[in-house]
PDB file of C-alpha atoms and ligand atoms in Angstrom:
ATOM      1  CA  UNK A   1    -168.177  73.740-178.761  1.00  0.00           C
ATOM      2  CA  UNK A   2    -165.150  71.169-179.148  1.00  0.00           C
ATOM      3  CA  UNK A   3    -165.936  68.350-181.225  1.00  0.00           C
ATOM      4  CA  UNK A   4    -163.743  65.418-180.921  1.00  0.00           C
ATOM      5  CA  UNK A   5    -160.644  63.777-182.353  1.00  0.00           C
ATOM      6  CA  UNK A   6    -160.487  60.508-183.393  1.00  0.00           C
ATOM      7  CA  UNK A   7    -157.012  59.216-183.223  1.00  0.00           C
ATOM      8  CA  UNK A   8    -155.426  56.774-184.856  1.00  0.00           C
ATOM      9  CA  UNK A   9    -152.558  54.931-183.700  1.00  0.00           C
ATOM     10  CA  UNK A  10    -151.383  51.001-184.711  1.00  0.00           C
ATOM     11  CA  UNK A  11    -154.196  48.455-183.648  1.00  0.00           C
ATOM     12  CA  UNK A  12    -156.068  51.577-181.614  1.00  0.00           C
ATOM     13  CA  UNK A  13    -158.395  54.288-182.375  1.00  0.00           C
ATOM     14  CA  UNK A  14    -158.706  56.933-179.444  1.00  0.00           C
ATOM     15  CA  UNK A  15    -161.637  59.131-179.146  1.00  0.00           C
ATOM     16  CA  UNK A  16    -160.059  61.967-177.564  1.00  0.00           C
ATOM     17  CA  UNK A  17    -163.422  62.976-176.031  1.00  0.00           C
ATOM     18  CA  UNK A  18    -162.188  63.502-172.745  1.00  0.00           C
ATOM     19  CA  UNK A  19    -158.323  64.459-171.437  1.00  0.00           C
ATOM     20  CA  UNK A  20    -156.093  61.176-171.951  1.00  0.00           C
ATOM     21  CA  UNK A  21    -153.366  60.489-169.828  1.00  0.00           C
ATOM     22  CA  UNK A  22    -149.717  59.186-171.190  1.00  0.00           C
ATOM     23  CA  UNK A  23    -147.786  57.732-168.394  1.00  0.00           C
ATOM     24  CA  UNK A  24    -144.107  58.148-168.429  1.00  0.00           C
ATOM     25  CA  UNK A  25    -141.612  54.936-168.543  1.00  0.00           C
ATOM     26  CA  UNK A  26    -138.310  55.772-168.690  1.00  0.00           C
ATOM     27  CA  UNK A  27    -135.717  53.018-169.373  1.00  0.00           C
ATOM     28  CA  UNK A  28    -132.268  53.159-167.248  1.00  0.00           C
ATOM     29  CA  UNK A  29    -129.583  51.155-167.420  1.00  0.00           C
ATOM     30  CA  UNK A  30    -129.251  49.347-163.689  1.00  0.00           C
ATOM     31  CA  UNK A  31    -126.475  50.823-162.065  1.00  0.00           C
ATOM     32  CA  UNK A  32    -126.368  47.533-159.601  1.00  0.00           C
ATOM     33  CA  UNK A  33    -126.528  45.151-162.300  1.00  0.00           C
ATOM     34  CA  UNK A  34    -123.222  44.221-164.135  1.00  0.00           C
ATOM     35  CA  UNK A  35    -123.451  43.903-168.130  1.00  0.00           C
ATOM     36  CA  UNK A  36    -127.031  42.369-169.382  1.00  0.00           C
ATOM     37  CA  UNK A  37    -130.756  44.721-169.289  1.00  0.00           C
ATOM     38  CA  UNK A  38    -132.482  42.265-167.719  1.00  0.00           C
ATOM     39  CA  UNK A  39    -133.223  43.804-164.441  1.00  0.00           C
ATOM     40  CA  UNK A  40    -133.885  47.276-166.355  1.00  0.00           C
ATOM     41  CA  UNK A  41    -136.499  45.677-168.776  1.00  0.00           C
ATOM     42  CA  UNK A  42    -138.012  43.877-165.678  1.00  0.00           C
ATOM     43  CA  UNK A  43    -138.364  47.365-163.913  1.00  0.00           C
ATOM     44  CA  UNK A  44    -139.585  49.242-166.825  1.00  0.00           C
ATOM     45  CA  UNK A  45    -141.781  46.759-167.327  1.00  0.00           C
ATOM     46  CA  UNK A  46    -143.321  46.400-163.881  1.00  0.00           C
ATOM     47  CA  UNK A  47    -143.175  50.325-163.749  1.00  0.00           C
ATOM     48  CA  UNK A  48    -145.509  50.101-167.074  1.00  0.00           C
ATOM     49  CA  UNK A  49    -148.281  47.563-165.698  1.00  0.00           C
ATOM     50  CA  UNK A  50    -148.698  49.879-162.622  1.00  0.00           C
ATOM     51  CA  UNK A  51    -149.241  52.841-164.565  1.00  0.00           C
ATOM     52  CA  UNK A  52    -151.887  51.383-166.202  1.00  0.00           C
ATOM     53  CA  UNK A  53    -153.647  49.726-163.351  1.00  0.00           C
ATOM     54  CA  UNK A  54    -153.530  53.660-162.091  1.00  0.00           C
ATOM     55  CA  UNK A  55    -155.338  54.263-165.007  1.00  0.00           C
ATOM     56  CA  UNK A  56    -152.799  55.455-167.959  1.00  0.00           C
ATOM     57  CA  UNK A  57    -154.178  55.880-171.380  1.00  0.00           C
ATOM     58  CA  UNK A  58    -150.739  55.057-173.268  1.00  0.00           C
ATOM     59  CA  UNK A  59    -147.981  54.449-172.316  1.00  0.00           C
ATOM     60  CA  UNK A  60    -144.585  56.671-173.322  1.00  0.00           C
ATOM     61  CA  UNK A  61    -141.219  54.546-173.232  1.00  0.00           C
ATOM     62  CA  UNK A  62    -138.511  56.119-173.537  1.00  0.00           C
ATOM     63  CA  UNK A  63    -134.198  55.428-173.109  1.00  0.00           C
ATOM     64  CA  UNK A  64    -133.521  59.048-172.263  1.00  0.00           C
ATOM     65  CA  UNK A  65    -131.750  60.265-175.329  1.00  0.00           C
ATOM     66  CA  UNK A  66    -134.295  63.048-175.918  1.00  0.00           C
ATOM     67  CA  UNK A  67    -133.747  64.664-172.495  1.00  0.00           C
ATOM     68  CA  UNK A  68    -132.507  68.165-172.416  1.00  0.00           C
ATOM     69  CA  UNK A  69    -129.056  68.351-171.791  1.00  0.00           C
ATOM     70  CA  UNK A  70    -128.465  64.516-171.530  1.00  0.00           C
ATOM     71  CA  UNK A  71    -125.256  63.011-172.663  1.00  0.00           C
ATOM     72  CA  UNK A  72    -126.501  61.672-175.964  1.00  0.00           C
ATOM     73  CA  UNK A  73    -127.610  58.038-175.860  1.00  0.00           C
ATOM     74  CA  UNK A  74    -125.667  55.429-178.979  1.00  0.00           C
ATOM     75  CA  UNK A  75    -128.035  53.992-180.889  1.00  0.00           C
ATOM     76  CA  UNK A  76    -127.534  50.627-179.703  1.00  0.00           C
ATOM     77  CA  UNK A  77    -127.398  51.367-176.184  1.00  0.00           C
ATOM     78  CA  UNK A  78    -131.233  52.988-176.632  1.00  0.00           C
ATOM     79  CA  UNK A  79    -131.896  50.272-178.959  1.00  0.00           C
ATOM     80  CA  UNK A  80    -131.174  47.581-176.248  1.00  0.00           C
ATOM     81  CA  UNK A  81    -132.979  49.568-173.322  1.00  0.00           C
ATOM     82  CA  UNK A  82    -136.211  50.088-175.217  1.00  0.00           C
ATOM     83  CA  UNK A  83    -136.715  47.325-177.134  1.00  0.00           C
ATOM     84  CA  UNK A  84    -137.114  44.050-175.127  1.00  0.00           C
ATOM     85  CA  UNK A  85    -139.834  46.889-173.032  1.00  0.00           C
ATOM     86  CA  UNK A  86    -141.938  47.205-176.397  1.00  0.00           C
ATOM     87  CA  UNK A  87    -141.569  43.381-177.349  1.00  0.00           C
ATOM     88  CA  UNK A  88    -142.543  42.806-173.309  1.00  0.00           C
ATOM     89  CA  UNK A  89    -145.562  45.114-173.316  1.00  0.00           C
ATOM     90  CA  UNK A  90    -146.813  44.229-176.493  1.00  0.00           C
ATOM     91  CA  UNK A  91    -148.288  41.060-175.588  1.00  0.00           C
ATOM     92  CA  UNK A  92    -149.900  42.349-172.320  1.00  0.00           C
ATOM     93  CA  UNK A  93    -150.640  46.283-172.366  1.00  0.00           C
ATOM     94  CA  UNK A  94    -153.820  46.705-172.833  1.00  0.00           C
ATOM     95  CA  UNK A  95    -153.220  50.161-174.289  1.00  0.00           C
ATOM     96  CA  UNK A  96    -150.961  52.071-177.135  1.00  0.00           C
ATOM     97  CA  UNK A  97    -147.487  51.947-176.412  1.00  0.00           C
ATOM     98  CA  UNK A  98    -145.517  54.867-177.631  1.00  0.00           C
ATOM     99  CA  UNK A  99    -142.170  55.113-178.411  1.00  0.00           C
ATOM    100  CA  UNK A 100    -140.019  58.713-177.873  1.00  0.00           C
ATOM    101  CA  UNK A 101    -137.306  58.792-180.356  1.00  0.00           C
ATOM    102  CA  UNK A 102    -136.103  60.843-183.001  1.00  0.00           C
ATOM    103  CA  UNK A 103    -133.913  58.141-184.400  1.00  0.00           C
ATOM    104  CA  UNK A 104    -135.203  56.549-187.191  1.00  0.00           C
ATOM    105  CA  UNK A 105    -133.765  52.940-186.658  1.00  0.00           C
ATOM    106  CA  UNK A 106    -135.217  53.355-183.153  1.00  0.00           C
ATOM    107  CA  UNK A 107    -138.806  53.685-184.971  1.00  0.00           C
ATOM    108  CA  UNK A 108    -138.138  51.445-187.091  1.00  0.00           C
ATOM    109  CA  UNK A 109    -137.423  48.140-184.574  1.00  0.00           C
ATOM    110  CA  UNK A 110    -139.804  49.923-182.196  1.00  0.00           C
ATOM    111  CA  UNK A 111    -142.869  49.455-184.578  1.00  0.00           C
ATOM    112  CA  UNK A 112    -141.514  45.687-185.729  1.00  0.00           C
ATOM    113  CA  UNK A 113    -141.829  45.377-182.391  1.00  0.00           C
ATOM    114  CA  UNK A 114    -145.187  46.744-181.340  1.00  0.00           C
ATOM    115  CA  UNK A 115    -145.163  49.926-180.678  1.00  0.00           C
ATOM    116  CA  UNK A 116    -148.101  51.971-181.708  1.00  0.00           C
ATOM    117  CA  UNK A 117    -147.136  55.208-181.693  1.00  0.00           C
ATOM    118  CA  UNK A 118    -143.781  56.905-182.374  1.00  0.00           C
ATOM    119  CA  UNK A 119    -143.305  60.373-180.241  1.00  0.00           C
ATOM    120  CA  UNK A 120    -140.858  62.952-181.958  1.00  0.00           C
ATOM    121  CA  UNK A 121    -139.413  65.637-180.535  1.00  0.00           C
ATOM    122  CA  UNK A 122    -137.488  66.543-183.520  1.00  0.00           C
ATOM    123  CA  UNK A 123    -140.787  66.034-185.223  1.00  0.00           C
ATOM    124  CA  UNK A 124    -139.707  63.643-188.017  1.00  0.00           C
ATOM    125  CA  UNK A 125    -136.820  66.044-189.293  1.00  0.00           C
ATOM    126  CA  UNK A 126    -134.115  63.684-189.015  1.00  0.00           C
ATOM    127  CA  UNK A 127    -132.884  61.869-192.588  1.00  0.00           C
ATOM    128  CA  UNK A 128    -135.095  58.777-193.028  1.00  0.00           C
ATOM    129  CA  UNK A 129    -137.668  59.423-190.265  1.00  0.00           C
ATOM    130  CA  UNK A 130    -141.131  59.992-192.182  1.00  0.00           C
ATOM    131  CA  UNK A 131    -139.930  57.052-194.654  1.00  0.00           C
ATOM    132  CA  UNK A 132    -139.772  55.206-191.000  1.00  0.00           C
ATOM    133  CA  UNK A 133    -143.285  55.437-190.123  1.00  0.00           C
ATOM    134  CA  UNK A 134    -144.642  55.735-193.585  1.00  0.00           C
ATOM    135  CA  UNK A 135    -146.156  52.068-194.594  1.00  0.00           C
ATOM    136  CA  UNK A 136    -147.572  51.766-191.150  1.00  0.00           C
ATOM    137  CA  UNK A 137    -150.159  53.072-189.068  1.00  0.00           C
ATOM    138  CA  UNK A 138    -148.793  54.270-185.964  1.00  0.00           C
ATOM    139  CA  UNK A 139    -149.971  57.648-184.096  1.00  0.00           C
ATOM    140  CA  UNK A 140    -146.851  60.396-184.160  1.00  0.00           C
ATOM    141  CA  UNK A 141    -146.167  63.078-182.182  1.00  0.00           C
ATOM    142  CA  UNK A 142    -144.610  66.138-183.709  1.00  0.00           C
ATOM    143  CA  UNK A 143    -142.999  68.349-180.635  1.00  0.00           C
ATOM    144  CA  UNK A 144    -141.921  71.670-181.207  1.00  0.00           C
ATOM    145  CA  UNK A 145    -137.867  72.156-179.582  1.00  0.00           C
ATOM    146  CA  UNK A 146    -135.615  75.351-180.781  1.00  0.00           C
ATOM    147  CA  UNK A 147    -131.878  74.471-181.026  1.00  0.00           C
ATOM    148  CA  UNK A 148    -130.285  71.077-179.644  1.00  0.00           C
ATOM    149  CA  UNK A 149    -131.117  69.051-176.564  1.00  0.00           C
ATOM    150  CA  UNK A 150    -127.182  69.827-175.068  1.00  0.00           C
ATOM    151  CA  UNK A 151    -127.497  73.743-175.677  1.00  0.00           C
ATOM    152  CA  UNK A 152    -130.723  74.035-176.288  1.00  0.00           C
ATOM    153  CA  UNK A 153    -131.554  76.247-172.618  1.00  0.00           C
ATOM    154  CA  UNK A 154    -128.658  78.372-173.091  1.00  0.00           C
ATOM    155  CA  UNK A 155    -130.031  80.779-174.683  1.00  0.00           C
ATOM    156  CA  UNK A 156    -133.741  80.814-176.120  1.00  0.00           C
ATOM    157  CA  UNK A 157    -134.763  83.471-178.326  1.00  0.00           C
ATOM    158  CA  UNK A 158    -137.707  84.334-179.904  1.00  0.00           C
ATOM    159  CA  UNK A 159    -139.441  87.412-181.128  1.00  0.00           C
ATOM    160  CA  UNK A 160    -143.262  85.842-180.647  1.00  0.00           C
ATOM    161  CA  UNK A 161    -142.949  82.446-178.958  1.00  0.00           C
ATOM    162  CA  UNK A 162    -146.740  81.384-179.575  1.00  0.00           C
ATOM    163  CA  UNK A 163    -146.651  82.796-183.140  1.00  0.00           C
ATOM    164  CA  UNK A 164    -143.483  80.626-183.594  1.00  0.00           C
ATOM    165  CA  UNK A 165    -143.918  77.311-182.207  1.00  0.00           C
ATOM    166  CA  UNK A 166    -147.292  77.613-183.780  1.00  0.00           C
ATOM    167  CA  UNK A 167    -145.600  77.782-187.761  1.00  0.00           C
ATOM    168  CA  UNK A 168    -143.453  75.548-186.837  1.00  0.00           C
ATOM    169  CA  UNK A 169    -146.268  72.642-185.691  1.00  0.00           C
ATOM    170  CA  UNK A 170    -148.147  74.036-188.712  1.00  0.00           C
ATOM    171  CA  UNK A 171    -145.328  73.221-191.163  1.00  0.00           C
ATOM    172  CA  UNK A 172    -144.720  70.070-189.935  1.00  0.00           C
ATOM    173  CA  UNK A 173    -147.759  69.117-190.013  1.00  0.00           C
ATOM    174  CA  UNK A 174    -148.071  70.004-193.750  1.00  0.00           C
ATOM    175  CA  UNK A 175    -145.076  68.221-194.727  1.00  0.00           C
ATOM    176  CA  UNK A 176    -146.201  65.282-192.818  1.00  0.00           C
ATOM    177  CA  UNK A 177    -150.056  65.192-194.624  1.00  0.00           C
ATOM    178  CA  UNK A 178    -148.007  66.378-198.225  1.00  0.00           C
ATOM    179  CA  UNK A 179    -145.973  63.134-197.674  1.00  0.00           C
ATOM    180  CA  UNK A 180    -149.271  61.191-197.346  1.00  0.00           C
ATOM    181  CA  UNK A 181    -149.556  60.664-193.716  1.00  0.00           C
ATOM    182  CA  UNK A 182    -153.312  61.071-192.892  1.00  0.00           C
ATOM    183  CA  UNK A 183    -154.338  63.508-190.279  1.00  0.00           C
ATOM    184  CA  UNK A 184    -156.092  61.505-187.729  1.00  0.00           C
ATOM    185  CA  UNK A 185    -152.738  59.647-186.866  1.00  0.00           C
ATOM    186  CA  UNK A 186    -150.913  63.283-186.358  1.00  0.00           C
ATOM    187  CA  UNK A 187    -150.439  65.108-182.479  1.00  0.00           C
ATOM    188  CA  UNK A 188    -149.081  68.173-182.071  1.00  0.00           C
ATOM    189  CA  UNK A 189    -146.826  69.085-178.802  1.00  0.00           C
ATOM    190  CA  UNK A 190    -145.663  73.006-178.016  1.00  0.00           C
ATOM    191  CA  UNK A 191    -142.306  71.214-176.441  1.00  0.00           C
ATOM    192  CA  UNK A 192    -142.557  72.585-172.955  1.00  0.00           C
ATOM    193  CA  UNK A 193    -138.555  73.060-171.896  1.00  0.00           C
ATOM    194  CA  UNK A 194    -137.336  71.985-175.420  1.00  0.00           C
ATOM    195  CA  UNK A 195    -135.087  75.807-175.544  1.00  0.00           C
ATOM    196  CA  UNK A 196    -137.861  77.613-173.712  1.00  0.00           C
ATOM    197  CA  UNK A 197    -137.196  80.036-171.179  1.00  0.00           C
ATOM    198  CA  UNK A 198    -139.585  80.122-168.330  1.00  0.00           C
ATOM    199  CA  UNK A 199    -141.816  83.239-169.353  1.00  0.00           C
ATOM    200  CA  UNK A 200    -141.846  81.607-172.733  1.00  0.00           C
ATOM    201  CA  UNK A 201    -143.366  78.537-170.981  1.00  0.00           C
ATOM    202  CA  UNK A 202    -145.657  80.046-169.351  1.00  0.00           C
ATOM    203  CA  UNK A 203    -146.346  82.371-172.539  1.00  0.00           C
ATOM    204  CA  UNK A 204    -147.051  78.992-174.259  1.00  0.00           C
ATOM    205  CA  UNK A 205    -149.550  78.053-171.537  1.00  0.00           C
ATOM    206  CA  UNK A 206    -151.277  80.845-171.318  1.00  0.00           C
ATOM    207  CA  UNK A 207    -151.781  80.892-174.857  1.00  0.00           C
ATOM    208  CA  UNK A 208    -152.476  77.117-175.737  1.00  0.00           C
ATOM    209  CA  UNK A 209    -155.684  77.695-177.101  1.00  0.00           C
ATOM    210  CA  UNK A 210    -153.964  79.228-180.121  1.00  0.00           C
ATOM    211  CA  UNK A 211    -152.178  75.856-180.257  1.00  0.00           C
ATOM    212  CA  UNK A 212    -155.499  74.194-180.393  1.00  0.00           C
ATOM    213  CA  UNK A 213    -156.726  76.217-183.145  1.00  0.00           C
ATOM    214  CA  UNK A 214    -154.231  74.173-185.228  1.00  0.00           C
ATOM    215  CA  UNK A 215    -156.907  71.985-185.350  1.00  0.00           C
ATOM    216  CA  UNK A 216    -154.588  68.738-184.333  1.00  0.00           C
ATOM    217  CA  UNK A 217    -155.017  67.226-180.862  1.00  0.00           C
ATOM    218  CA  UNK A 218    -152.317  68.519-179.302  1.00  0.00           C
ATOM    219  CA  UNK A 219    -150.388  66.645-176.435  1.00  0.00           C
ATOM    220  CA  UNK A 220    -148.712  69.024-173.626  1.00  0.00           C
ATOM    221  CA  UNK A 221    -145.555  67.555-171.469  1.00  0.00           C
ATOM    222  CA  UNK A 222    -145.878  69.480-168.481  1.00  0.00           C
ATOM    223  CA  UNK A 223    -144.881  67.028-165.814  1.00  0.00           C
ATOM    224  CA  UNK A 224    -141.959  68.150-163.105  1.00  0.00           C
ATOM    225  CA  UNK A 225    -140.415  69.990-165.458  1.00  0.00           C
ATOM    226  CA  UNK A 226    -138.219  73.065-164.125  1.00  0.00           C
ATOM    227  CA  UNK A 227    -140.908  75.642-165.086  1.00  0.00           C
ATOM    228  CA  UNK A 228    -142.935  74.084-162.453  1.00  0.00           C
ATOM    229  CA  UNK A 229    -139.897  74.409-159.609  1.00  0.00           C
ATOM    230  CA  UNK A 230    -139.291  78.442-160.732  1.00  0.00           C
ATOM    231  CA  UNK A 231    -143.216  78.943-160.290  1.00  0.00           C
ATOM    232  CA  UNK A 232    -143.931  76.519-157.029  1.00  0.00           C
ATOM    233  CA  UNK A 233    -140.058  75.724-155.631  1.00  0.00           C
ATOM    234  CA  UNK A 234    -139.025  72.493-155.059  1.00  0.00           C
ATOM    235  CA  UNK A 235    -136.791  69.923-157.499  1.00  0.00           C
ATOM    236  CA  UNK A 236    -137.948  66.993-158.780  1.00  0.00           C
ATOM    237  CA  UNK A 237    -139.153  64.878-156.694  1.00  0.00           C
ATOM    238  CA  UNK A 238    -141.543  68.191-155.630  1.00  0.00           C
ATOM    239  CA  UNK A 239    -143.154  68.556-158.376  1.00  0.00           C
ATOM    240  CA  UNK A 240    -146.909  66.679-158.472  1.00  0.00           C
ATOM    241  CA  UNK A 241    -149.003  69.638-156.587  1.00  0.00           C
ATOM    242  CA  UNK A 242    -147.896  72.036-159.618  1.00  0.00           C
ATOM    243  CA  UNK A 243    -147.694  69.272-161.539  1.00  0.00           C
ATOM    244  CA  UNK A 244    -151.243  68.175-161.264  1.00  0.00           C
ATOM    245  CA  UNK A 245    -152.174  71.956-161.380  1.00  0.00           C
ATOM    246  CA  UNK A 246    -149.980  72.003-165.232  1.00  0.00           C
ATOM    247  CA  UNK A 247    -152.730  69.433-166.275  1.00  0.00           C
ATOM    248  CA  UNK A 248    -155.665  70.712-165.203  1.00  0.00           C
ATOM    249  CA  UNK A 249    -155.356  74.188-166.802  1.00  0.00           C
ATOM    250  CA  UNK A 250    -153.921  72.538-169.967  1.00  0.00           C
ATOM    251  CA  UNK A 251    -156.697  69.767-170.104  1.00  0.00           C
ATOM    252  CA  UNK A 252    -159.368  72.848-169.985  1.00  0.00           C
ATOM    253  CA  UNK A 253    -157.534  74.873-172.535  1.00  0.00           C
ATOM    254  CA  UNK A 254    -158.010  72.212-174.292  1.00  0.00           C
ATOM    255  CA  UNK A 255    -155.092  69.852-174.400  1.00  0.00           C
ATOM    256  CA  UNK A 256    -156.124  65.943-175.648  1.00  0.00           C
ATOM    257  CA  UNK A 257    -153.425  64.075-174.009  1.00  0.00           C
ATOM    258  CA  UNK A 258    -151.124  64.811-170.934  1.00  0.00           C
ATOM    259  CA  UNK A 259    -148.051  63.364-170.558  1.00  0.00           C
ATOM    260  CA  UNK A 260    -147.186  62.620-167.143  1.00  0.00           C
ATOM    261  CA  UNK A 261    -144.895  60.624-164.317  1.00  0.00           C
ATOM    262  CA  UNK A 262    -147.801  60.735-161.654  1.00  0.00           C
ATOM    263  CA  UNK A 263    -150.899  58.900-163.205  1.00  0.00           C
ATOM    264  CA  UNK A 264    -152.880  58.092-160.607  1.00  0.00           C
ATOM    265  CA  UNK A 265    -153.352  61.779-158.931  1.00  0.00           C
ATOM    266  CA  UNK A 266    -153.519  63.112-162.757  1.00  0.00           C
ATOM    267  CA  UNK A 267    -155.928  60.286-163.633  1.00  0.00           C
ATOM    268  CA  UNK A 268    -158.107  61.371-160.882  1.00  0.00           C
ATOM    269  CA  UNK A 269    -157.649  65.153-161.354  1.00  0.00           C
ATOM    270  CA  UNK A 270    -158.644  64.957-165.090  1.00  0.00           C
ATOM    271  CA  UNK A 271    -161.575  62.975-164.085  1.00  0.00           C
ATOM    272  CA  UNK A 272    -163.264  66.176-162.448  1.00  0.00           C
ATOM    273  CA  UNK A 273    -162.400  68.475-164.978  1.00  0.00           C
ATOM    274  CA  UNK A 274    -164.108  65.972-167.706  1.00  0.00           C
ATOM    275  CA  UNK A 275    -166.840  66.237-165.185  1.00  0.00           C
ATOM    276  CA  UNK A 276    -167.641  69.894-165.351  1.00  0.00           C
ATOM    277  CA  UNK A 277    -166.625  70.775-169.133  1.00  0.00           C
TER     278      UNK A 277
HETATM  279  C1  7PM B 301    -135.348  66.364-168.018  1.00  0.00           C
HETATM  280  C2  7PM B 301    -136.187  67.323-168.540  1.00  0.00           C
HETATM  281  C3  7PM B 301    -135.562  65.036-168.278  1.00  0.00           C
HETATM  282  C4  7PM B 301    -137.224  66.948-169.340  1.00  0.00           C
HETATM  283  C5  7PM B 301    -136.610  64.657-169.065  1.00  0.00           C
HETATM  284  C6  7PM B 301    -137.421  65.619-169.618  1.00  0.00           C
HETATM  285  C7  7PM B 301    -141.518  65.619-173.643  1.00  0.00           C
HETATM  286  C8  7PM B 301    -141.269  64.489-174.409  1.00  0.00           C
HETATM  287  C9  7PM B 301    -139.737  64.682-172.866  1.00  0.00           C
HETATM  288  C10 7PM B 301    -142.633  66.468-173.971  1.00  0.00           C
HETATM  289  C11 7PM B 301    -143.100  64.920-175.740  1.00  0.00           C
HETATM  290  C12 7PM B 301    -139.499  64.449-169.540  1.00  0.00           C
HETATM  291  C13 7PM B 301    -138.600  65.256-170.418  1.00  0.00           C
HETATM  292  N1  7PM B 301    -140.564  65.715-172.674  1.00  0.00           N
HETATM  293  N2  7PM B 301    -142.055  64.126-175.440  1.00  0.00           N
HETATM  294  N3  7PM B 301    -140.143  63.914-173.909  1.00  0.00           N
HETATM  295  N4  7PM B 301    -143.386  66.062-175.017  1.00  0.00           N
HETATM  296  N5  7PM B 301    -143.908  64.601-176.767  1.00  0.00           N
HETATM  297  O1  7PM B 301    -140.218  65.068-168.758  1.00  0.00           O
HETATM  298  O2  7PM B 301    -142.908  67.509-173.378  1.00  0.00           O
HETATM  299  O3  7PM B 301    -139.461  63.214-169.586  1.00  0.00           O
HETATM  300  S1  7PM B 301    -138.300  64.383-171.928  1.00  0.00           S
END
């Protein structure tokens, strides 16, 4: 019998007593527009309202410099996409806005400017980045990645993949809670794709459970991602059948929070599952 999490994250408290869903806002630059982020805040912005009208528990904004294998984003080019979005949002969203960096200055003007959670795929190991969201009371995410986003899918290894990511979301956790950080603000995230082959992917998924037994809510990033075009076929765009499939079977191995492009069909996918368990 799972009991339930209470999160903490800025000016929210989750009860993760059912699966949550994150919805996915990625800020572009506008290839049509000439100098100036207006039209890309405008779009990310509008893109963010939907999501929750379909039902998103958070939302997840991001300037693409934590993609794998993306040409690595300056800090004041991410700076300028994702900011005016958090100051935007922050008077009207109705829910947590997260941020996904792993740059501390990014945190930093993120939170001064609303954001209520800060999502970390180099779990807080830069220089600086637990001082960043230390006097404050944001929700983090600590993701699990092996290598570097550029070569990070060039060659995975690992001799026990579960056994692994698991020490490493245990040790980060520690050195999060040594550093004062109280547990109920901490998620935990296995890193699908982050230098992960497919079988150890799908090793991961079959084995979340031992993930859960972390005893952290744990937040799974299944969503398109190219595990789900070796299994089903089909590139991007193709994704939301296996997509919606990734969530389900995460949300009843227990996963807290999904992260997720497609909210509405996940929204109303979860809702049976929370139905029956
Ligand atoms: C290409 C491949 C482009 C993958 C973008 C991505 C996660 C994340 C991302 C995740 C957490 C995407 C990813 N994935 N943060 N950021 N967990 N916490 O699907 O799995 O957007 S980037």
């Amino acid at each position: 019998m799972q009991s339930y999490f209470e999160f903490t994250c800025g000016k929210y408290q989750l009860t993760l007593n059912r699966p949550y869903v994150m919805g996915i806002v990625n800020v572009t630059p506008d290839s049509f527009s000439d100098g100036g982020q207006y039209t890309s805040t405008k779009s990310a912005t509008e893109h963010a309202l939907k999501l929750i009208a379909e039902g998103a528990d958070i939302l997840d904004i991001g300037g693409e410099s934590t993609r794998p294998g993306a040409v690595p984003v300056s800090l004041d080019e991410e700076l300028s996409r994702v900011i005016p979005v958090i100051e935007a949002l922050s008077h009207i969203s109705t829910v947590p806005i997260s941020i996904d960096t792993y740059k501390p200055e990014v945190m930093r003007q993120a939170i001064a400017a609303g954001a209520d959670i800060v999502n970390d795929v180099r779990a807080l190991q830069e220089p600086g980045a637990l001082e960043a969201v230390f006097n404050c009371n944001v929700g983090i995410c600590l993701m699990h990645m092996q290598g570097m986003p550029q070569t990070m899918q060039l060659a995975p290894h690992y001799v026990d993949v579960v056994s692994e990511v698991k020490q490493f979301l245990t040790d980060r956790l520690n050195t999060a809670l040594t550093q004062g950080i109280v547990k109920n603000r901490i998620l935990l995230d296995p890193g699908f794709g982050f230098g992960k082959t497919r079988a150890h992917n799908i090793t991961l998924i079959k084995h979340l459970d031992k993930l859960v037994d972390i005893g952290q809510p744990l937040l799974v990033g299944l969503s398109r991602k190219a595990v789900l075009g070796a299994i089903a076929g089909g590139d991007e765009g193709q994704r939301l059948h296996a997509s919606i499939a990734a969530s389900v079977i995460s949300a009843m191995k227990g996963a807290k929070i999904l992260r997720v492009h497609d909210v509405k069909a996940t929204v109303d996918a979860l809702k049976v599952v929370a139905a029956v368990t």
